[in-house]
Coordinates of C-alpha atoms in Angstrom, one line a residue:
M1 CA 16.6 -41.0 -6.6
A2 CA 19.6 -43.3 -8.3
A3 CA 17.8 -46.5 -7.5
R4 CA 14.5 -45.0 -8.9
L5 CA 16.0 -44.7 -12.1
N6 CA 18.0 -47.7 -12.2
R7 CA 21.3 -45.9 -12.0
S8 CA 24.0 -45.6 -9.3
A9 CA 24.7 -42.7 -7.1
A10 CA 28.1 -42.0 -8.8
D11 CA 26.2 -41.6 -12.3
I12 CA 24.3 -38.8 -10.9
V13 CA 27.3 -37.0 -9.2
R14 CA 29.4 -37.6 -12.2
F15 CA 26.9 -36.1 -14.6
L16 CA 26.0 -33.1 -12.5
L17 CA 29.9 -32.4 -12.2
Q18 CA 30.0 -32.2 -16.0
Q19 CA 27.2 -29.5 -15.7
G20 CA 28.8 -27.7 -13.1
E21 CA 27.1 -28.6 -10.1
M22 CA 29.0 -29.9 -7.1
V23 CA 27.0 -32.6 -5.3
T24 CA 27.9 -35.5 -3.0
A25 CA 26.5 -39.1 -2.9
T26 CA 24.5 -38.1 0.4
Q27 CA 23.0 -34.9 -0.7
S28 CA 19.7 -33.8 -1.5
L29 CA 19.2 -32.8 -4.7
S30 CA 17.0 -29.5 -6.0
D31 CA 13.9 -29.9 -8.4
D32 CA 16.1 -28.6 -11.4
M33 CA 18.9 -31.2 -10.8
I34 CA 16.4 -34.1 -10.7
E35 CA 14.7 -32.8 -14.0
L36 CA 17.9 -32.2 -15.6
F37 CA 19.3 -35.8 -14.9
A38 CA 15.9 -37.2 -15.9
A39 CA 15.8 -35.3 -19.0
E40 CA 19.3 -36.8 -20.2
L41 CA 17.9 -40.4 -19.5
G42 CA 14.7 -39.5 -21.6
A43 CA 12.7 -40.2 -18.3
D44 CA 9.5 -38.7 -17.2
V45 CA 9.6 -37.4 -13.6
R46 CA 6.7 -35.9 -11.4
I47 CA 7.8 -33.5 -8.6
T48 CA 5.2 -33.4 -5.7
E49 CA 4.8 -31.9 -2.5
P50 CA 6.1 -34.2 0.5
G51 CA 3.0 -35.9 1.7
A52 CA 1.2 -35.6 -1.6
E53 CA 0.7 -39.6 -2.0
Q54 CA -0.1 -39.7 1.6
E55 CA -2.9 -37.6 1.2
E56 CA -4.8 -40.3 -1.0
E57 CA -4.5 -42.4 2.1
L58 CA -5.7 -40.1 4.4
L59 CA -9.0 -39.3 2.3
R60 CA -9.4 -43.3 2.4
A61 CA -9.0 -43.1 6.1
L62 CA -11.8 -40.2 6.4
E63 CA -14.0 -42.2 4.1
V64 CA -14.4 -39.4 1.3
D65 CA -16.2 -40.3 -1.7
L66 CA -16.1 -37.3 -3.6
A67 CA -17.5 -39.0 -6.9
E68 CA -20.9 -39.6 -5.0
D69 CA -23.6 -38.1 -7.3
G70 CA -26.4 -36.4 -5.4
A71 CA -30.0 -36.0 -6.2
Q72 CA -31.0 -32.9 -4.3
I73 CA -30.8 -29.5 -6.2
R74 CA -28.3 -27.0 -4.5
P75 CA -27.9 -23.2 -4.8
P76 CA -25.2 -21.9 -7.5
V77 CA -22.1 -21.2 -6.1
V78 CA -21.3 -17.9 -8.1
T79 CA -17.5 -16.3 -8.3
V80 CA -17.4 -12.4 -9.0
M81 CA -14.1 -11.8 -10.7
G82 CA -12.6 -8.9 -12.9
H83 CA -10.2 -5.9 -12.8
V84 CA -9.5 -4.0 -9.9
D85 CA -11.9 -0.9 -9.4
H86 CA -14.3 -2.2 -11.7
G87 CA -17.2 -2.7 -9.3
K88 CA -17.1 -6.1 -8.2
T89 CA -17.2 -5.3 -4.4
L90 CA -20.2 -2.5 -4.9
L91 CA -22.1 -5.0 -7.0
L92 CA -22.0 -7.3 -4.3
D93 CA -22.8 -4.5 -1.9
R94 CA -26.1 -4.0 -3.8
I95 CA -27.0 -7.5 -4.2
R96 CA -26.6 -7.9 -0.3
S97 CA -27.6 -4.5 1.1
S98 CA -24.5 -3.9 3.0
N99 CA -21.5 -2.0 2.7
V100 CA -17.9 -3.5 2.7
V101 CA -16.5 -1.1 0.4
E102 CA -15.5 1.6 3.2
G103 CA -12.4 0.9 4.9
E104 CA -10.9 -1.1 2.0
A105 CA -6.9 -0.3 2.0
G106 CA -5.9 0.9 -1.6
G107 CA -9.4 0.0 -3.1
I108 CA -8.7 -3.7 -3.0
T109 CA -10.8 -6.6 -1.5
Q110 CA -8.1 -8.4 0.5
H111 CA -9.6 -11.4 1.7
I112 CA -12.4 -13.8 0.1
G113 CA -15.8 -13.2 1.7
A114 CA -18.9 -15.7 0.9
Y115 CA -22.4 -14.2 1.1
Q116 CA -25.9 -15.7 0.2
T117 CA -29.0 -13.9 -1.1
T118 CA -32.4 -15.0 -2.4
R119 CA -33.9 -14.1 -5.7
S120 CA -37.6 -15.3 -6.8
D121 CA -37.4 -17.7 -3.7
H122 CA -34.3 -19.4 -5.0
R123 CA -30.9 -18.7 -3.1
I124 CA -27.8 -17.7 -4.7
T125 CA -24.3 -18.0 -3.2
F126 CA -21.8 -15.5 -4.0
I127 CA -17.8 -15.6 -3.7
D128 CA -16.1 -12.2 -3.4
T129 CA -12.4 -12.7 -4.8
P130 CA -9.7 -9.8 -5.0
G131 CA -8.9 -7.9 -7.5
H132 CA -5.5 -7.4 -7.4
E133 CA -3.0 -9.5 -9.7
A134 CA -1.1 -10.4 -6.5
F135 CA -4.1 -12.6 -5.2
T136 CA -3.9 -14.8 -8.2
A137 CA -3.8 -18.0 -6.0
M138 CA -6.8 -16.8 -4.1
R139 CA -8.6 -16.0 -7.4
A140 CA -7.8 -19.6 -8.9
R141 CA -9.2 -21.3 -5.5
G142 CA -12.7 -19.3 -6.0
A143 CA -12.7 -20.5 -9.6
Q144 CA -12.2 -23.9 -8.3
A145 CA -15.1 -24.0 -5.7
T146 CA -17.7 -22.1 -8.1
D147 CA -20.5 -23.2 -10.7
V148 CA -20.8 -19.8 -12.2
V149 CA -18.3 -17.0 -12.8
V150 CA -19.7 -13.4 -13.1
L151 CA -16.7 -11.3 -14.9
V152 CA -17.4 -7.6 -14.0
V153 CA -15.9 -5.5 -16.9
A154 CA -16.3 -1.6 -16.7
A155 CA -17.9 -0.2 -19.7
D156 CA -15.6 2.8 -20.0
D157 CA -12.6 1.0 -19.4
G158 CA -13.0 -2.2 -20.9
V159 CA -11.1 -5.6 -20.6
M160 CA -7.9 -4.9 -18.6
P161 CA -5.0 -7.1 -17.8
Q162 CA -6.8 -8.4 -14.8
T163 CA -9.7 -9.0 -16.5
A164 CA -7.8 -11.4 -19.0
E165 CA -6.4 -13.1 -16.1
A166 CA -9.6 -13.9 -14.6
I167 CA -10.9 -15.4 -17.8
D168 CA -8.0 -17.8 -17.8
H169 CA -9.2 -19.0 -14.5
A170 CA -12.5 -19.3 -15.2
Q171 CA -11.8 -21.0 -18.4
A172 CA -9.6 -23.5 -16.6
A173 CA -12.3 -24.2 -14.3
D174 CA -14.6 -25.1 -17.0
V175 CA -17.5 -23.1 -15.7
P176 CA -20.1 -21.1 -17.4
I177 CA -19.2 -17.1 -17.6
I178 CA -21.7 -14.3 -17.7
V179 CA -20.3 -10.9 -18.2
A180 CA -21.9 -8.1 -16.4
I181 CA -20.9 -4.9 -18.1
N182 CA -20.6 -2.5 -15.2
K183 CA -20.7 1.5 -15.0
M184 CA -23.3 2.0 -17.8
D185 CA -24.1 5.3 -16.1
R186 CA -20.5 6.4 -16.9
P187 CA -20.1 9.1 -19.8
G188 CA -18.0 7.1 -22.3
A189 CA -19.5 3.9 -21.4
D190 CA -19.7 1.4 -24.7
A191 CA -21.1 -2.1 -24.4
D192 CA -20.4 -2.7 -27.9
R193 CA -16.7 -2.0 -27.4
V194 CA -16.5 -4.5 -24.4
R195 CA -18.3 -7.0 -26.5
A196 CA -15.9 -7.0 -29.3
Q197 CA -13.0 -7.3 -26.9
L198 CA -14.4 -10.2 -25.0
A199 CA -15.0 -12.1 -28.4
E200 CA -11.3 -11.3 -29.2
R201 CA -10.4 -13.2 -25.9
G202 CA -12.7 -16.0 -27.0
L203 CA -15.7 -15.2 -24.8
V204 CA -18.1 -14.6 -27.9
P205 CA -21.3 -12.7 -26.6
E206 CA -24.7 -14.0 -27.9
S207 CA -25.4 -10.8 -29.9
Y208 CA -22.5 -12.1 -31.8
G209 CA -23.8 -15.5 -32.1
G210 CA -22.0 -16.9 -29.2
E211 CA -23.0 -18.5 -25.9
V212 CA -21.9 -16.1 -23.3
I213 CA -24.4 -13.7 -21.5
T214 CA -23.8 -10.4 -21.5
V215 CA -25.8 -8.2 -19.0
P216 CA -25.3 -4.1 -19.2
M217 CA -25.8 -2.7 -15.5
S218 CA -24.5 -0.2 -13.0
A219 CA -23.9 -1.2 -9.5
M220 CA -24.0 2.5 -8.5
T221 CA -27.7 3.0 -10.2
G222 CA -28.9 -0.8 -9.3
E223 CA -30.2 -0.9 -13.1
G224 CA -29.5 -4.3 -14.3
I225 CA -28.8 -6.2 -11.2
D226 CA -32.3 -8.1 -11.3
E227 CA -31.7 -9.2 -14.9
L228 CA -28.1 -10.4 -13.6
L229 CA -29.5 -12.6 -10.9
D230 CA -32.2 -14.1 -13.4
Q231 CA -29.6 -15.2 -15.7
I232 CA -27.5 -16.6 -13.0
L233 CA -30.7 -18.8 -11.9
L234 CA -31.1 -19.6 -15.5
V235 CA -27.9 -20.8 -16.2
A236 CA -27.8 -22.7 -12.9
E237 CA -31.1 -24.4 -14.0
L238 CA -29.4 -25.5 -17.1
E239 CA -26.5 -26.8 -15.3
E240 CA -28.9 -29.0 -13.2
L241 CA -26.5 -28.3 -9.8
T242 CA -27.0 -31.2 -7.2
A243 CA -25.4 -32.5 -4.1
P244 CA -26.3 -34.9 -1.6
A245 CA -27.5 -33.3 1.4
S246 CA -27.5 -36.2 3.8
G247 CA -24.1 -37.6 5.1
R248 CA -21.0 -36.1 6.4
A249 CA -20.2 -32.8 5.0
V250 CA -17.1 -32.2 2.5
G251 CA -16.2 -28.6 1.6
I252 CA -13.6 -26.0 1.2
V253 CA -11.9 -23.7 3.5
L254 CA -12.0 -20.1 1.9
E255 CA -10.8 -18.2 4.8
A256 CA -9.2 -18.4 8.0
H257 CA -8.1 -16.3 10.8
L258 CA -7.2 -16.2 14.7
D259 CA -9.5 -14.0 16.8
R260 CA -9.0 -13.0 20.2
G261 CA -11.6 -14.6 22.5
R262 CA -13.2 -17.0 19.8
G263 CA -9.9 -18.6 18.6
P264 CA -9.3 -20.0 15.1
V265 CA -11.9 -19.1 13.0
A266 CA -12.8 -20.6 9.5
T267 CA -15.2 -19.5 6.5
V268 CA -16.2 -22.6 5.0
L269 CA -18.1 -23.4 1.9
V270 CA -20.1 -26.7 2.3
E271 CA -20.1 -28.7 -0.9
R272 CA -21.9 -31.7 -0.2
G273 CA -23.6 -33.3 2.8
T274 CA -24.5 -31.3 6.2
L275 CA -22.3 -29.5 8.6
R276 CA -23.8 -29.7 12.1
I277 CA -22.5 -28.3 15.5
G278 CA -20.7 -31.0 17.6
E279 CA -19.2 -33.0 14.5
P280 CA -15.5 -33.6 14.5
M281 CA -14.3 -31.8 11.8
V282 CA -10.5 -31.9 10.0
A283 CA -9.4 -28.9 7.5
G284 CA -6.1 -29.6 6.1
A285 CA -3.8 -29.9 9.4
A286 CA -6.2 -28.3 11.7
W287 CA -9.1 -29.9 13.5
G288 CA -11.7 -30.0 16.2
R289 CA -15.2 -30.2 17.2
V290 CA -17.5 -27.6 15.8
R291 CA -18.4 -25.5 18.7
A292 CA -20.5 -22.8 16.7
M293 CA -21.4 -21.6 13.3
T294 CA -22.8 -18.3 11.8
D295 CA -24.4 -17.1 8.6
D296 CA -22.7 -14.3 6.7
R297 CA -24.7 -11.8 8.4
G298 CA -23.5 -13.5 12.0
A299 CA -26.9 -15.3 12.8
P300 CA -26.3 -18.6 14.6
L301 CA -26.6 -21.9 12.7
S302 CA -26.8 -25.4 13.7
E303 CA -26.3 -26.8 10.7
A304 CA -25.3 -25.9 7.1
G305 CA -26.2 -27.9 3.7
P306 CA -24.6 -27.8 0.3
S307 CA -23.5 -24.2 -1.2
M308 CA -23.9 -22.6 2.1
P309 CA -21.1 -20.4 3.0
V310 CA -20.6 -20.4 7.2
E311 CA -18.2 -19.2 9.8
V312 CA -16.8 -22.0 11.9
L313 CA -15.5 -22.0 15.4
G314 CA -13.8 -25.1 17.2
L315 CA -10.7 -25.9 15.2
G316 CA -7.7 -26.2 17.2
E317 CA -5.3 -23.8 14.7
V318 CA -5.8 -21.7 11.9
A319 CA -6.5 -23.8 8.9
R320 CA -5.2 -23.0 5.3
S321 CA -7.1 -21.1 2.5
G322 CA -8.0 -23.7 -0.3
D323 CA -7.9 -26.6 2.2
L324 CA -10.5 -29.4 2.1
F325 CA -12.3 -29.9 4.9
V326 CA -14.2 -33.1 5.7
V327 CA -16.2 -34.2 9.0
A328 CA -14.6 -37.3 10.2
P329 CA -16.2 -40.8 11.3
D330 CA -14.6 -40.0 14.8
E331 CA -12.2 -37.8 16.8
K332 CA -9.7 -40.0 16.7
T333 CA -9.5 -40.4 12.9
A334 CA -9.6 -36.6 12.6
G335 CA -6.9 -36.2 15.3
K336 CA -4.4 -38.6 13.1
V337 CA -5.2 -37.3 9.8
A338 CA -4.5 -34.0 10.9
E339 CA -1.3 -35.1 12.7
T340 CA 0.0 -36.6 9.7
R341 CA -0.7 -33.5 7.2
E342 CA 1.1 -31.4 9.8
H343 CA 4.2 -33.5 9.6
W344 CA 4.1 -33.7 5.9
Q345 CA 3.7 -29.8 5.7
R346 CA 6.5 -29.2 8.0
Q347 CA 8.5 -31.3 5.7
A348 CA 7.4 -29.4 3.0
S349 CA 8.5 -26.2 4.8
L350 CA 11.8 -27.5 5.6
A351 CA 12.5 -28.6 2.0
G352 CA 11.5 -24.8 0.9
T353 CA 13.9 -23.1 3.2
A354 CA 16.7 -25.6 2.9
G355 CA 18.1 -23.8 -0.4
G356 CA 18.0 -20.2 1.7
S357 CA 20.8 -21.3 4.4
G358 CA 23.8 -19.0 4.9
G359 CA 23.8 -15.2 5.9
G360 CA 20.8 -13.1 5.3
A361 CA 20.8 -9.6 4.4
R362 CA 18.7 -6.6 5.6
L363 CA 16.0 -5.1 3.1
E364 CA 18.1 -1.7 3.1
D365 CA 21.5 -3.5 2.5
I366 CA 20.8 -6.0 0.0
F367 CA 21.7 -3.8 -2.9
K368 CA 25.2 -3.3 -1.5
Q369 CA 25.7 -7.0 -1.7
V370 CA 24.2 -7.4 -5.1
Q371 CA 26.8 -4.2 -6.2
A372 CA 29.7 -6.3 -4.4
G373 CA 28.9 -9.2 -7.0
E374 CA 27.6 -11.4 -4.2
T375 CA 24.5 -13.5 -4.5
A376 CA 22.4 -12.1 -1.6
T377 CA 19.7 -13.8 0.3
L378 CA 16.9 -11.9 1.9
N379 CA 15.6 -13.9 5.1
L380 CA 12.2 -13.0 5.7
V381 CA 9.8 -13.4 8.7
L382 CA 6.4 -12.9 7.1
K383 CA 3.2 -12.2 9.3
A384 CA -0.3 -11.4 8.1
D385 CA -3.8 -10.9 9.2
V386 CA -5.6 -13.9 7.4
H387 CA -4.1 -17.0 5.7
G388 CA -5.3 -15.9 2.2
S389 CA -3.3 -12.8 2.5
L390 CA -0.4 -14.7 3.8
E391 CA -0.2 -16.9 0.6
A392 CA -0.9 -14.0 -1.6
V393 CA 1.8 -12.3 -0.3
T394 CA 4.4 -15.2 -0.4
D395 CA 3.5 -15.9 -4.0
S396 CA 4.1 -12.2 -5.0
L397 CA 7.4 -12.0 -3.1
R398 CA 8.6 -15.3 -4.8
K399 CA 7.9 -13.8 -8.2
L400 CA 10.6 -11.1 -7.6
E401 CA 13.5 -13.8 -6.9
R402 CA 16.4 -13.2 -9.4
E403 CA 19.7 -14.9 -10.0
D404 CA 21.4 -12.5 -7.6
V405 CA 18.7 -12.0 -5.0
K406 CA 17.1 -15.1 -3.5
L407 CA 14.3 -15.1 -1.0
S408 CA 14.2 -17.4 1.9
F409 CA 10.9 -17.2 4.3
V410 CA 12.4 -18.2 7.7
S411 CA 8.7 -18.1 9.1
R412 CA 5.5 -17.4 8.1
G413 CA 2.4 -17.3 10.2
V414 CA -1.3 -15.5 10.9
G415 CA -1.4 -12.9 13.7
G416 CA 0.3 -10.3 15.2
I417 CA 4.1 -9.8 15.5
N418 CA 5.3 -11.2 18.8
E419 CA 8.6 -11.1 20.7
N420 CA 9.5 -14.8 19.4
D421 CA 9.2 -13.2 15.6
V422 CA 11.7 -10.8 16.6
Q423 CA 14.3 -13.2 18.3
L424 CA 13.9 -15.7 15.4
A425 CA 14.7 -12.9 13.0
A426 CA 17.7 -11.5 15.1
A427 CA 19.1 -15.3 15.1
S428 CA 18.8 -15.8 11.1
E429 CA 19.4 -12.1 10.3
A430 CA 16.1 -11.7 8.9
T431 CA 13.7 -8.7 8.0
I432 CA 10.3 -9.0 9.7
I433 CA 7.3 -8.1 7.2
G434 CA 3.8 -7.4 8.5
F435 CA 0.8 -7.2 6.4
N436 CA -2.0 -5.6 8.2
V437 CA -0.5 -6.6 11.5
R438 CA 1.3 -4.8 14.0
P439 CA 4.0 -5.6 16.6
D440 CA 3.2 -5.6 20.3
R441 CA 5.1 -3.2 22.7
N442 CA 7.5 -6.4 23.9
A443 CA 8.0 -7.2 20.2
R444 CA 8.9 -3.5 19.1
Q445 CA 11.5 -2.8 22.4
T446 CA 13.1 -6.4 21.3
A447 CA 13.4 -5.2 17.7
E448 CA 15.1 -2.0 18.8
T449 CA 17.4 -4.0 21.2
E450 CA 18.5 -6.6 18.6
D451 CA 18.4 -4.0 15.8
V452 CA 15.7 -6.2 13.6
E453 CA 14.4 -4.3 10.7
V454 CA 10.5 -4.5 11.0
R455 CA 8.7 -3.4 7.9
L456 CA 4.8 -2.8 8.1
Y457 CA 2.4 -2.6 5.2
E458 CA -1.5 -2.1 4.7
I459 CA -1.4 -2.0 0.8
I460 CA 0.1 -4.8 -1.0
Y461 CA 1.2 -2.4 -3.7
D462 CA 3.7 -0.7 -1.2
L463 CA 5.0 -4.2 0.0
I464 CA 6.1 -5.6 -3.5
S465 CA 7.3 -2.2 -4.7
D466 CA 9.6 -1.6 -1.5
V467 CA 11.0 -5.2 -1.9
Q468 CA 11.6 -5.0 -5.5
N469 CA 13.3 -1.3 -5.0
A470 CA 15.5 -2.7 -2.7
M471 CA 16.6 -5.5 -4.9
V472 CA 17.7 -2.5 -7.4
G473 CA 18.9 0.1 -5.0
L474 CA 15.9 2.5 -5.6
L475 CA 14.5 3.0 -2.0
E476 CA 12.4 6.1 -2.2
P477 CA 12.5 8.5 1.1
E478 CA 9.8 7.3 3.1
F479 CA 7.6 8.3 6.1
E480 CA 8.7 6.8 9.6
E481 CA 6.1 6.0 12.0
I482 CA 7.1 6.7 15.5
V483 CA 4.7 5.4 18.4
A484 CA 4.0 7.9 20.9
G485 CA 1.8 6.0 23.3
E486 CA -0.3 2.9 24.1
A487 CA -3.6 2.6 26.1
Q488 CA -5.4 -0.5 26.7
V489 CA -9.2 -0.6 27.0
R490 CA -10.5 -1.7 30.5
Q491 CA -14.1 -0.8 30.2
V492 CA -16.5 0.6 27.8
F493 CA -18.7 3.4 28.7
R494 CA -22.0 4.1 26.4
I495 CA -23.0 7.8 27.1
S496 CA -26.2 9.2 25.7
G497 CA -25.8 11.5 22.7
V498 CA -22.2 10.8 22.6
G499 CA -21.6 7.1 22.0
P500 CA -19.2 4.7 23.5
V501 CA -16.0 5.9 25.1
A502 CA -13.1 3.7 26.1
G503 CA -12.1 3.7 29.5
C504 CA -8.3 3.1 29.4
V505 CA -5.1 3.1 31.2
V506 CA -2.4 4.4 29.4
E507 CA 0.6 1.9 29.7
H508 CA 3.5 3.6 27.8
G509 CA 4.3 6.9 26.8
N510 CA 1.6 9.2 26.3
V511 CA -1.8 9.9 24.5
R512 CA -2.4 13.2 23.1
S513 CA -6.0 14.7 21.8
G514 CA -6.2 14.4 18.2
A515 CA -3.3 12.3 17.8
K516 CA -3.6 9.6 14.9
V517 CA -4.4 6.0 16.4
R518 CA -4.5 2.4 15.0
F519 CA -7.2 0.5 17.1
L520 CA -5.6 -3.0 17.7
R521 CA -7.0 -6.4 18.7
D522 CA -4.8 -9.2 19.3
G523 CA -2.0 -7.0 17.3
T524 CA -4.2 -6.8 13.9
I525 CA -5.2 -3.5 12.9
I526 CA -8.9 -3.1 13.2
W527 CA -9.6 0.4 12.3
K528 CA -7.2 3.7 11.9
G529 CA -8.4 7.3 12.7
S530 CA -7.8 9.9 15.4
I531 CA -8.7 10.6 19.0
S532 CA -11.9 13.0 18.9
S533 CA -12.2 13.3 22.7
L534 CA -9.8 12.8 25.8
R535 CA -10.8 13.1 29.6
H536 CA -9.2 12.6 32.6
F537 CA -12.0 12.1 35.1
Q538 CA -14.7 14.8 34.3
D539 CA -11.8 17.2 32.6
D540 CA -11.2 17.5 28.9
V541 CA -7.1 17.3 28.8
A542 CA -4.7 17.5 25.8
E543 CA -2.4 14.9 27.3
V544 CA -2.4 11.9 29.3
S545 CA 0.8 10.3 30.7
A546 CA 1.6 6.6 31.3
G547 CA 0.2 5.3 34.4
M548 CA -3.0 7.3 34.5
E549 CA -6.4 6.5 33.4
C550 CA -8.5 8.4 30.9
G551 CA -11.6 8.2 28.6
I552 CA -11.0 7.9 24.9
G553 CA -13.6 8.7 22.3
L554 CA -12.7 7.9 18.9
S555 CA -13.8 9.4 15.3
D556 CA -16.0 7.2 13.4
F557 CA -15.6 4.0 15.4
S558 CA -17.6 2.3 18.2
D559 CA -16.7 -1.5 17.9
L560 CA -15.0 -1.1 21.4
K561 CA -14.3 -4.2 23.5
E562 CA -12.3 -4.5 26.9
G563 CA -8.5 -5.7 26.4
D564 CA -8.3 -3.8 23.0
V565 CA -5.3 -1.5 22.4
I566 CA -5.3 2.0 21.4
E567 CA -1.9 2.8 19.9
T568 CA -0.9 6.6 19.1
Y569 CA 1.6 7.5 16.6
T570 CA 3.2 10.4 14.6
E571 CA 5.1 10.3 11.3
R572 CA 8.4 11.5 10.5
E573 CA 9.9 11.6 6.8
I574 CA 13.2 10.1 6.4
A575 CA 15.5 9.5 3.4
R576 CA 16.5 6.0 2.7
V577 CA 20.2 5.5 1.5
A578 CA 20.6 2.3 -0.9

C-alpha cells in the first residue's frame, strides 16, 4: 500500500494512529483505512475483489470476444419485475400454461426461472425474478441479462416500494420497459392512477406523450396477455436484437443447485454462439464437459443457440448465480481457468471473514453481550437450497450489521446441513442457519451433543426478522419442531386407484398415521404435508416403530424416489428469553 502511494509504511502507521487506529507495518489494512489515507493524500483508489485484475487475463486465455457483433436475429430475453404479490408468477403461468404458484413459501418466487414461449411464430424468452426486496441482487442480475423489462404493477395497488426498486434496476440496465397494469378485473382497479404514478417516477406513458408502453391486463382472466406479447415482439423488432449463432457459446448462469443422482445442475442462458453436448464448459470456478441439456419443460436437447435457457449437467461443482459461462477451447484450458478463479474466490472469502475473528455468540445470547457494552460478533454457518438464495440471504443479513453487532460468515454453502457443518459451527461458536434445507440425523445428533444452535427457515421474512430481533432483544415466543421419526424410501409401489405408495423402513423414532411430514431429497425440503395412509404389510396401523417396514401414502404428493427421506415432526410452543 505504502509503495503504491509513494509513502513509507511508517507514514501510514503514524496517520492511522492519529485517527485512533492501532496498526503495525505488517498488518493488512481494511478498505476503510485505505480509503481514509488515500483521501488524506488526495489520491483516487479503486477497491477490487481479489482476482478481479486476473479475470481479464483468464478471459483472454478462453479466447472470448464479447464485443463480436452477430448477424442472426435472436429471440428477445424478457425479465418480469415488480412488487411482491402483484401477479408476476401468475402472468408467466398464463403465458407458459403451467402452474408454479402453488407451493411457493410466503407467496414469493425464491429462485430465478427461465422459460420460453412462442407467439406468431416468434420465440420469446422470459426470466422470472423474485419479488421480495431481499432478492435485490438476483433481480439486478436478471436485468443485466435482459433485452426488455416487463414491469408488473397491480391496478388496485399502484406503484409500491419494490416497484420503484425494479424501475431503478431496469433503468440502470438501460433497457426498454413495458408496463403490464395487472389485476384490471379487481374492484378499485384504476389504470390512469397507475400511469400518473409511473410518470412521477420518470416512466412517462405513451398516452401522456412519453415512450413507455402500458398494457392493461388481467393474469387471472387472460385479458390483455396477447397484446402484451405483441408489444414485446414489436419492441424487440425495433431493437434489432442479433447475436452470432456460430462459434463457442458464451452466456450467464441464472441458477445452480446440487441434485442427488444428477450432481451439480446449472440453469444457463446462452447469449451468443451455440452450446452443444460434449463441449468443455467453464462457469466461474466450476468446469466440466456438458453431459446433458434439457429445456424448461424437461425435454432433452443436443444444442442450444442464442437466447435459449437450458439446464446443464456435467459441471464438477455448483456454479454461482450470475457467473459468466464460456465454452473453452479445450479441457486443459477450462480446468486451469476454473482452478485460478477458485483460488481467488478463496482469497476473497478469507479476506471477508478476517475481520470477524474472536469469540462468537449464539443468536439467542447476542443481546446480552450488547447490553453489557461489548461489541458482539455473530458467527454464522449459512446453508441454502440453491446459490441464488444463498447470495440473497447473505446480502440481507449483511444489511443488518450495526456498530455493536458484527456478522461473520464462517462458512456458506449449497445443500443439506451435514455433520461437518455442525462441527465447524461448534469449533467457531457459530449459529447454523438453514434456508429451505434440513440437517440429516447425524447432524442433528451432533448439534445436540455439541450444543450448537441450528435455526431453519423456509420464508426469508422470518429469517431476517429473527436475526434483527435477536440484535435488539425482541425474540418472540416461537414453535419448536421436534423430529418424531425418520423413514427411508426403499421402493415405490404404484397401486391402481390409490397412486404411488412409498415402501419404507423406519430408521429412527416412530412414524404415526396423520403425522406432519417433510419430504427430503439430499437434505433439501421437496414437500411438506401429512401422512394419509400407513400400513404394516396388509394392515392399516396407527404407528410403526424403528426397524420395521411400512407403506406410507402421502397427501397430494407423488414424486417418490428410492433413497428419499420422510421426516415426521410435532410442534411445541416455547418462550424465548432475550
